[in-house]
């Protein structure tokens, strides 16, 4: 039902998430933000079971902030991703596992941009592009076909639009709008929402 | 409102039709446990379970929305227990403090208890820190208090309607916490949503808002078996909450609500 997508470029990461918060067959919110700001240059996109998403994402968010307060500098995206994965893995075989699927996107001064794919089984993979949700079945092949490591920002947004168009055409559920953000060395930038009408 | 009698061991719910599988999307085939002391002739000892098209829970209709005149909350008053109307005059909108009310849906006992716990915690906060906790804070507090019970049979779905920084929040025992300007919860909520989506705007007057809230609950009770009887309307403003006299929908159906059927152009 929910959809996340991330595309990494040479010096940026572009991420998008749908805006629907649903309960059974009802859309309770049309403007729900599924992205959590972990630090100035790291975003965590989180979908999954109703309460687990917010609880887990806020837990990670506060811990990343705590690290910065204690040590004076921020965690790198790779470190934050591994910290998140470790928490998922620790809770996996407890009585209360978190059923969440995540994309962590960030920009590091030394390593450059990074996109990390994590799922509820506590797997972690650094990938050039990734997607979560049923919509991923429809859009991953588009990403496979058109992705190049040297995509410009406009080309990446265009690729994202292609994916959203495909979802609007073939996906059985209505996902009318998507939040889009871009992370580069200057931080997190909000981009124009992609909606059904304004293609 | 709570129907825990000593002879019947059935727990009274707000018509919880399926048990806690609703969040995982699997319709539950369970019926309530049948006490052996009941004679065979009672209807619910021989009911056959028909699978639901999608998981439905919280047999009720509650709604709340924000507009220029404050926050309006409305709910029906039927407490159902499987196929039985256990109480036709229960109260589903509970005041938490002078400027905060909560609509309740789910298991009536759970809702009543957790509302009282929330009232207590908010009062303690006020005494300790000298100021009232915002509605957003109250929603987060309730959500975090309910989190340890996730995965158990606890079922609470509430909207907190307040007038102190952040006005309308939906909190559910499965962990959902949403801020918004319009919510409807319960088995009658799809019917209520369709009425509200047509008419709710920011610029409504208090009379118009009350009328559309009553109409939405009325239409939902007309279609939903687990909602009905009366409608309660609460209005929250900067001066606190006020309550309209409870209205019988049976009488309303023969008067002006029915006559206001508009022709769809």
Coordinates of C-alpha atoms in Angstrom, one line a residue:
Chain A
X1 CA 0.0 0.0 0.0
X2 CA 2.8 2.4 0.9
X3 CA 5.6 3.3 -1.4
X4 CA 9.2 4.6 -0.9
X5 CA 11.8 5.2 -3.5
X6 CA 15.4 6.5 -3.5
X7 CA 17.8 7.3 -6.3
X8 CA 21.5 8.1 -5.7
X9 CA 23.3 10.4 -8.0
X10 CA 27.0 11.4 -8.2
X11 CA 26.7 14.0 -5.4
X12 CA 23.1 13.8 -4.2
X13 CA 20.3 11.4 -3.2
X14 CA 16.8 11.9 -4.3
X15 CA 14.0 10.3 -2.2
X16 CA 10.2 10.2 -2.4
X17 CA 7.4 8.7 -0.4
X18 CA 3.7 8.6 -0.8
X19 CA 1.4 10.8 1.4
X20 CA -1.3 8.4 2.4
X21 CA -2.0 7.3 6.0
X22 CA -4.5 4.5 5.7
X23 CA -6.5 2.5 8.1
X24 CA -8.2 -0.6 6.6
X25 CA -10.0 0.8 3.5
X26 CA -10.1 4.4 4.6
X27 CA -7.4 7.1 3.8
X28 CA -7.2 8.9 7.1
X29 CA -4.7 11.5 5.9
X30 CA -3.7 12.7 2.5
X31 CA -0.7 14.7 3.5
X32 CA 1.2 12.4 5.8
X33 CA 5.0 12.8 5.9
X34 CA 6.9 9.4 6.1
X35 CA 10.3 11.0 6.1
X36 CA 12.1 11.5 9.4
X37 CA 15.0 13.9 9.7
X38 CA 17.8 12.2 11.6
X39 CA 20.3 14.9 11.2
X40 CA 21.2 17.8 8.9
X41 CA 22.1 15.4 6.1
X42 CA 20.3 12.2 6.8
X43 CA 16.7 11.2 6.1
X44 CA 15.0 8.1 7.3
X45 CA 12.0 6.9 5.2
X46 CA 9.8 4.5 7.2
X47 CA 6.8 2.3 6.2
X48 CA 5.3 -0.7 7.8
X49 CA 3.0 -1.6 10.6
X50 CA 0.9 1.2 12.0
X51 CA 2.5 2.1 15.3
X52 CA 5.9 0.5 14.8
X53 CA 6.9 3.0 12.1
X54 CA 6.6 6.1 14.2
X55 CA 7.9 4.5 17.4
X56 CA 11.0 3.0 15.8
X57 CA 11.8 6.0 13.6
X58 CA 11.5 8.4 16.5
X59 CA 13.6 6.2 18.6
X60 CA 16.4 6.2 16.0
X61 CA 16.0 9.9 15.4
X62 CA 16.4 10.7 19.1
X63 CA 19.4 8.4 19.5
X64 CA 21.2 10.0 16.5
X65 CA 20.5 13.4 18.0
X66 CA 21.8 12.2 21.4
X67 CA 25.1 11.0 19.7
X68 CA 25.6 14.5 18.3
X69 CA 24.9 16.1 21.7
X70 CA 27.4 13.8 23.5
X71 CA 30.2 13.8 21.0
X72 CA 29.8 17.1 19.2
X73 CA 29.6 15.8 15.7
X74 CA 27.0 13.9 13.8
X75 CA 26.9 10.2 12.9
X76 CA 27.7 9.4 9.2
X77 CA 24.9 7.9 7.1
X78 CA 26.7 4.6 7.0
X79 CA 27.0 4.5 10.8
X80 CA 23.4 5.6 11.3
X81 CA 22.3 2.9 8.9
X82 CA 24.3 0.2 10.7
X83 CA 23.0 1.5 14.1
X84 CA 19.4 1.3 12.8
X85 CA 20.0 -2.2 11.4
X86 CA 21.5 -3.4 14.7
X87 CA 18.4 -2.2 16.6
X88 CA 16.1 -4.0 14.1
X89 CA 18.1 -7.1 14.5
X90 CA 18.1 -7.0 18.3
X91 CA 14.3 -6.6 18.4
X92 CA 13.7 -9.2 15.7
X93 CA 14.0 -12.2 17.9
X94 CA 12.4 -10.6 20.9
X95 CA 8.7 -10.6 21.9
X96 CA 8.2 -7.3 20.2
X97 CA 9.8 -7.1 16.8
X98 CA 9.4 -4.0 14.7
X99 CA 7.7 -4.6 11.4
X100 CA 9.2 -1.7 9.4
X101 CA 10.8 -1.2 6.0
X102 CA 13.2 1.6 5.7
X103 CA 15.3 3.6 3.3
X104 CA 18.1 5.7 4.8
X105 CA 19.5 8.4 2.6
X106 CA 22.3 10.7 3.5
X107 CA 25.4 12.7 2.4
X108 CA 28.7 12.3 4.0
X109 CA 31.6 14.7 3.6
X110 CA 34.2 12.0 2.9
X111 CA 32.1 9.2 1.5
X112 CA 29.7 11.2 -0.6
X113 CA 26.0 10.3 -1.0
X114 CA 24.6 7.0 0.2
X115 CA 21.3 5.2 0.0
X116 CA 20.7 2.3 2.3
X117 CA 17.9 -0.3 2.0
X118 CA 16.7 -2.0 5.2
X119 CA 13.8 -4.3 5.7
X120 CA 11.9 -5.8 8.6
X121 CA 14.2 -8.8 8.7
X122 CA 17.1 -6.5 9.6
X123 CA 18.8 -6.8 6.2
X124 CA 21.0 -3.9 5.1
X125 CA 22.2 -3.1 1.6
X126 CA 23.8 0.0 0.1
X127 CA 22.2 0.5 -3.3
X128 CA 22.2 3.0 -6.1
X129 CA 18.4 2.9 -6.2
X130 CA 15.8 1.2 -4.1
X131 CA 12.1 1.0 -3.5
X132 CA 9.7 -0.4 -0.9
X133 CA 6.1 -1.5 -1.1
X134 CA 3.9 -3.2 -3.8
X135 CA 4.8 -0.3 -6.0
X136 CA 8.4 -1.5 -6.1
X137 CA 7.3 -4.4 -8.2
X138 CA 6.2 -2.0 -10.9
X139 CA 9.0 0.5 -10.7
X140 CA 12.2 -1.4 -10.1
X141 CA 12.5 -2.4 -13.7
X142 CA 12.1 1.2 -14.8
X143 CA 14.9 2.1 -12.5
X144 CA 17.0 -0.8 -13.8
X145 CA 16.5 0.3 -17.4
X146 CA 17.1 4.0 -17.1
X147 CA 19.4 4.5 -14.1
X148 CA 23.0 5.7 -14.7
X149 CA 25.4 6.6 -12.0
X150 CA 26.0 10.0 -13.5
X151 CA 22.4 11.1 -13.6
X152 CA 21.9 14.9 -13.3
X153 CA 19.4 16.1 -10.7
X154 CA 16.8 17.0 -13.4
X155 CA 17.2 13.6 -15.0
X156 CA 16.7 11.9 -11.6
X157 CA 13.5 13.8 -11.0
X158 CA 12.4 12.9 -14.5
X159 CA 13.1 9.2 -13.7
X160 CA 11.1 9.6 -10.5
X161 CA 8.2 11.0 -12.5
X162 CA 8.3 8.0 -14.8
X163 CA 8.0 5.7 -11.9
X164 CA 5.1 7.7 -10.4
X165 CA 3.3 7.7 -13.8
X166 CA 3.6 3.9 -14.0
X167 CA 2.1 3.6 -10.5
X168 CA -0.8 5.8 -11.5
X169 CA -1.3 3.8 -14.6
X170 CA -1.0 0.2 -13.3
X171 CA -1.1 0.2 -9.5
X172 CA -4.5 -0.8 -8.2
X173 CA -4.4 1.6 -5.3
X174 CA -4.7 5.4 -5.6
X175 CA -1.6 7.2 -4.4
X176 CA -2.4 10.8 -5.4
X177 CA 0.7 12.6 -4.1
X178 CA 4.3 12.1 -3.2
X179 CA 6.7 14.1 -1.0
X180 CA 10.1 14.6 -2.7
X181 CA 13.3 15.6 -1.0
X182 CA 16.9 15.9 -2.2
X183 CA 20.0 15.5 0.0
X184 CA 23.4 16.9 -1.0
X185 CA 26.4 18.5 0.6
X186 CA 24.3 21.5 1.6
X187 CA 21.7 19.5 3.5
X188 CA 18.1 18.4 2.9
X189 CA 16.1 20.3 0.3
X190 CA 12.3 20.1 -0.1
X191 CA 11.3 19.7 -3.7
X192 CA 8.0 20.1 -5.4
X193 CA 5.4 17.5 -4.5
X194 CA 4.5 15.1 -7.3
X195 CA 0.7 14.9 -7.6
X196 CA -1.8 13.3 -9.9
X197 CA -2.9 16.4 -11.7
X198 CA 0.4 18.2 -12.0
X199 CA 2.5 15.7 -14.0
Chain B
X1 CA -22.2 1.7 30.1
X2 CA -20.0 -1.1 31.1
X3 CA -22.0 -4.3 30.9
X4 CA -20.0 -6.7 32.9
X5 CA -22.7 -8.6 34.8
X6 CA -21.8 -11.3 37.2
X7 CA -23.8 -14.0 35.4
X8 CA -22.8 -13.3 31.8
X9 CA -19.1 -13.5 31.3
X10 CA -19.3 -11.8 27.9
X11 CA -17.2 -8.6 27.7
X12 CA -19.2 -5.6 26.5
X13 CA -17.6 -4.0 23.5
X14 CA -18.5 -1.1 21.2
X15 CA -19.5 -3.9 18.9
X16 CA -16.1 -5.2 18.2
X17 CA -16.9 -7.5 15.3
X18 CA -13.5 -9.0 14.7
X19 CA -10.8 -9.5 17.2
X20 CA -7.4 -7.9 17.1
X21 CA -6.5 -9.2 13.6
X22 CA -7.8 -6.1 12.0
X23 CA -4.4 -4.4 11.7
X24 CA -2.9 -7.4 10.0
X25 CA -5.6 -7.5 7.4
X26 CA -6.7 -11.0 8.1
X27 CA -10.5 -11.3 8.8
X28 CA -11.0 -13.2 12.0
X29 CA -13.4 -16.1 12.0
X30 CA -13.7 -16.2 15.8
X31 CA -16.9 -15.7 17.7
X32 CA -17.1 -14.6 21.3
X33 CA -16.7 -17.4 23.8
X34 CA -20.1 -18.8 24.6
X35 CA -20.8 -19.3 28.3
X36 CA -22.2 -22.8 29.0
X37 CA -24.8 -21.5 31.5
X38 CA -26.9 -20.0 28.8
X39 CA -29.9 -21.9 27.4
X40 CA -29.6 -23.1 23.8
X41 CA -32.5 -21.0 22.5
X42 CA -30.7 -17.7 22.7
X43 CA -29.8 -16.3 19.3
X44 CA -26.1 -15.9 19.7
X45 CA -25.4 -19.5 20.7
X46 CA -26.2 -20.7 17.2
X47 CA -24.8 -17.9 15.0
X48 CA -22.8 -18.9 12.0
X49 CA -19.9 -16.7 11.2
X50 CA -20.0 -15.1 7.7
X51 CA -16.6 -13.8 6.6
X52 CA -16.4 -10.0 6.4
X53 CA -15.2 -8.5 3.1
X54 CA -12.5 -6.5 5.0
X55 CA -11.6 -6.3 8.7
X56 CA -14.2 -4.2 10.5
X57 CA -13.8 -3.3 14.1
X58 CA -15.0 -0.7 16.6
X59 CA -18.7 -1.0 16.2
X60 CA -19.5 2.7 16.5
X61 CA -19.5 6.0 14.6
X62 CA -17.5 8.8 16.0
X63 CA -16.3 11.9 14.2
X64 CA -14.4 15.1 14.9
X65 CA -13.4 18.1 12.8
X66 CA -11.9 21.5 13.1
X67 CA -13.4 24.7 11.8
X68 CA -13.3 28.4 12.4
X69 CA -15.4 28.1 15.5
X70 CA -13.3 25.5 17.3
X71 CA -13.5 21.7 17.2
X72 CA -16.7 19.7 16.9
X73 CA -17.0 16.1 18.1
X74 CA -20.0 13.9 17.5
X75 CA -20.7 10.2 18.2
X76 CA -23.6 7.8 18.4
X77 CA -24.5 6.1 21.7
X78 CA -25.0 2.4 20.9
X79 CA -22.9 -0.1 22.8
X80 CA -23.1 -3.5 21.0
X81 CA -21.9 -6.9 22.0
X82 CA -21.8 -9.2 19.0
X83 CA -25.5 -9.1 17.9
X84 CA -26.9 -7.5 21.0
X85 CA -27.4 -3.8 21.8
X86 CA -26.0 -3.9 25.3
X87 CA -26.6 -0.3 26.0
X88 CA -28.5 2.2 23.8
X89 CA -27.4 5.2 25.8
X90 CA -23.7 5.0 26.4
X91 CA -21.4 7.9 26.3
X92 CA -18.6 7.7 23.7
X93 CA -17.3 11.3 24.1
X94 CA -15.5 11.6 27.4
X95 CA -14.2 14.9 28.7
X96 CA -10.6 14.7 29.8
X97 CA -10.3 18.2 31.2
X98 CA -11.9 21.5 30.7
X99 CA -10.4 22.1 27.3
X100 CA -10.0 18.6 26.0
X101 CA -12.5 15.9 25.0
X102 CA -11.8 12.5 23.6
X103 CA -14.1 10.4 21.4
X104 CA -13.8 6.7 22.1
X105 CA -14.1 3.6 19.9
X106 CA -13.1 0.0 20.4
X107 CA -13.6 -1.8 23.7
X108 CA -15.7 0.4 26.0
X109 CA -14.0 -0.8 29.2
X110 CA -10.5 -0.1 27.7
X111 CA -11.5 3.3 26.5
X112 CA -13.0 4.4 29.8
X113 CA -10.0 3.2 31.7
X114 CA -7.4 4.8 29.5
X115 CA -9.3 8.1 29.3
X116 CA -9.2 8.2 33.1
X117 CA -5.5 7.4 33.1
X118 CA -4.9 10.1 30.6
X119 CA -6.9 12.6 32.7
X120 CA -4.8 11.7 35.7
X121 CA -1.5 12.0 33.9
X122 CA -2.5 15.4 32.4
X123 CA -3.5 16.7 35.8
X124 CA -0.2 15.5 37.3
X125 CA 1.7 17.2 34.5
X126 CA -0.3 20.4 35.2
X127 CA 0.5 20.2 38.9
X128 CA 4.2 19.5 38.4
X129 CA 5.0 21.9 35.6
X130 CA 2.5 24.6 36.2
X131 CA 1.0 24.6 32.7
X132 CA -1.4 22.5 30.7
X133 CA 0.0 19.9 28.3
X134 CA -0.9 20.6 24.7
X135 CA -3.2 18.3 22.8
X136 CA -0.2 17.1 20.7
X137 CA 1.6 16.2 24.0
X138 CA -1.5 14.5 25.3
X139 CA -1.8 12.5 22.1
X140 CA 1.9 11.5 22.3
X141 CA 1.5 10.6 26.0
X142 CA -1.5 8.4 25.3
X143 CA 0.2 6.7 22.3
X144 CA 3.3 5.9 24.4
X145 CA 1.2 4.6 27.3
X146 CA -0.6 2.3 24.9
X147 CA 2.5 1.0 23.1
X148 CA 3.5 -1.7 25.6
X149 CA 0.0 -3.3 25.0
X150 CA 0.4 -3.6 21.3
X151 CA -0.3 -7.1 20.1
X152 CA -2.6 -7.8 23.0
X153 CA -6.4 -7.6 23.0
X154 CA -6.4 -4.0 24.1
X155 CA -8.5 -1.9 21.7
X156 CA -8.7 1.8 21.9
X157 CA -9.2 4.2 19.0
X158 CA -9.7 7.8 20.2
X159 CA -9.6 11.2 18.7
X160 CA -8.4 13.9 21.1
X161 CA -10.1 17.3 20.5
X162 CA -8.6 20.1 22.3
X163 CA -8.0 23.8 22.2
X164 CA -4.4 24.4 23.2
X165 CA -1.8 24.2 20.5
X166 CA -2.6 21.5 18.0
X167 CA -6.2 20.7 18.1
X168 CA -7.2 17.3 16.7
X169 CA -5.3 14.0 17.0
X170 CA -6.2 10.4 16.3
X171 CA -4.6 7.8 18.6
X172 CA -5.1 4.1 18.2
X173 CA -3.9 1.2 20.3
X174 CA -2.1 -0.3 17.3
X175 CA 0.2 2.7 17.6
X176 CA -1.1 5.1 15.0
X177 CA -1.0 8.7 15.9
X178 CA -2.1 11.2 13.3
X179 CA -2.7 15.0 13.4
X180 CA -5.4 16.2 11.2
X181 CA -8.5 18.4 10.7
X182 CA -11.1 15.7 10.1
X183 CA -11.4 12.2 11.5
X184 CA -14.0 9.6 11.8
X185 CA -13.5 6.3 13.6
X186 CA -15.5 3.1 13.8
X187 CA -17.5 0.8 11.7
X188 CA -19.8 3.6 10.6
X189 CA -16.9 5.8 9.7
X190 CA -16.9 5.2 5.9
X191 CA -20.5 6.4 5.7
X192 CA -19.7 9.4 7.9
X193 CA -16.6 10.3 5.9
X194 CA -18.6 10.6 2.7
X195 CA -21.0 13.0 4.2
X196 CA -18.3 15.1 5.9
X197 CA -16.1 15.3 2.9
X198 CA -18.9 17.0 1.0
X199 CA -19.7 19.6 3.5
X200 CA -17.0 20.4 6.0
X201 CA -15.1 23.6 5.3
X202 CA -13.2 26.0 7.5
X203 CA -15.8 28.7 7.3
X204 CA -18.8 26.9 8.7
X205 CA -20.8 28.5 11.4
X206 CA -21.4 26.6 14.6
X207 CA -25.0 25.8 13.6
X208 CA -23.9 24.5 10.2
X209 CA -21.1 22.5 11.7
X210 CA -23.4 20.9 14.3
X211 CA -26.0 20.1 11.6
X212 CA -23.5 18.4 9.3
X213 CA -22.0 16.4 12.2
X214 CA -25.5 15.2 13.2
X215 CA -26.3 14.4 9.6
X216 CA -23.1 12.4 9.2
X217 CA -23.8 10.3 12.4
X218 CA -27.4 9.9 11.3
X219 CA -26.5 8.6 7.9
X220 CA -23.9 6.2 9.4
X221 CA -26.4 4.9 11.9
X222 CA -28.9 4.3 9.1
X223 CA -26.5 2.0 7.3
X224 CA -24.4 0.5 10.0
X225 CA -26.0 -2.0 12.3
X226 CA -23.6 -1.4 15.1
X227 CA -24.3 2.4 15.4
X228 CA -27.5 4.0 16.4
X229 CA -29.8 5.3 19.1
X230 CA -28.8 8.8 20.0
X231 CA -26.2 11.3 19.0
X232 CA -23.9 13.4 21.2
X233 CA -22.3 16.6 20.0
X234 CA -19.5 18.4 21.9
X235 CA -18.1 21.7 20.9
X236 CA -14.6 22.7 22.1
X237 CA -13.5 26.4 22.0
X238 CA -11.0 28.5 23.7
X239 CA -13.4 28.8 26.6
X240 CA -13.7 25.1 27.1
X241 CA -16.1 22.4 25.9
X242 CA -19.9 22.5 25.8
X243 CA -22.3 19.7 25.2
X244 CA -25.5 19.7 23.2
X245 CA -28.5 17.9 24.6
X246 CA -28.5 14.3 23.5
X247 CA -30.8 13.8 20.5
X248 CA -32.8 10.8 19.6
X249 CA -32.1 9.9 16.0
X250 CA -35.4 8.1 15.7
X251 CA -37.3 11.3 16.1
X252 CA -35.0 13.2 13.9
X253 CA -35.5 10.7 11.1
X254 CA -39.1 11.8 10.8
X255 CA -38.3 15.5 10.9
X256 CA -35.9 17.8 9.3
X257 CA -32.9 15.6 8.5
X258 CA -34.9 13.4 6.2
X259 CA -36.6 16.4 4.5
X260 CA -33.2 17.9 3.7
X261 CA -32.5 15.3 1.1
X262 CA -30.8 17.3 -1.6
X263 CA -31.0 16.4 -5.3
X264 CA -27.6 15.6 -6.7
X265 CA -27.1 17.9 -9.7

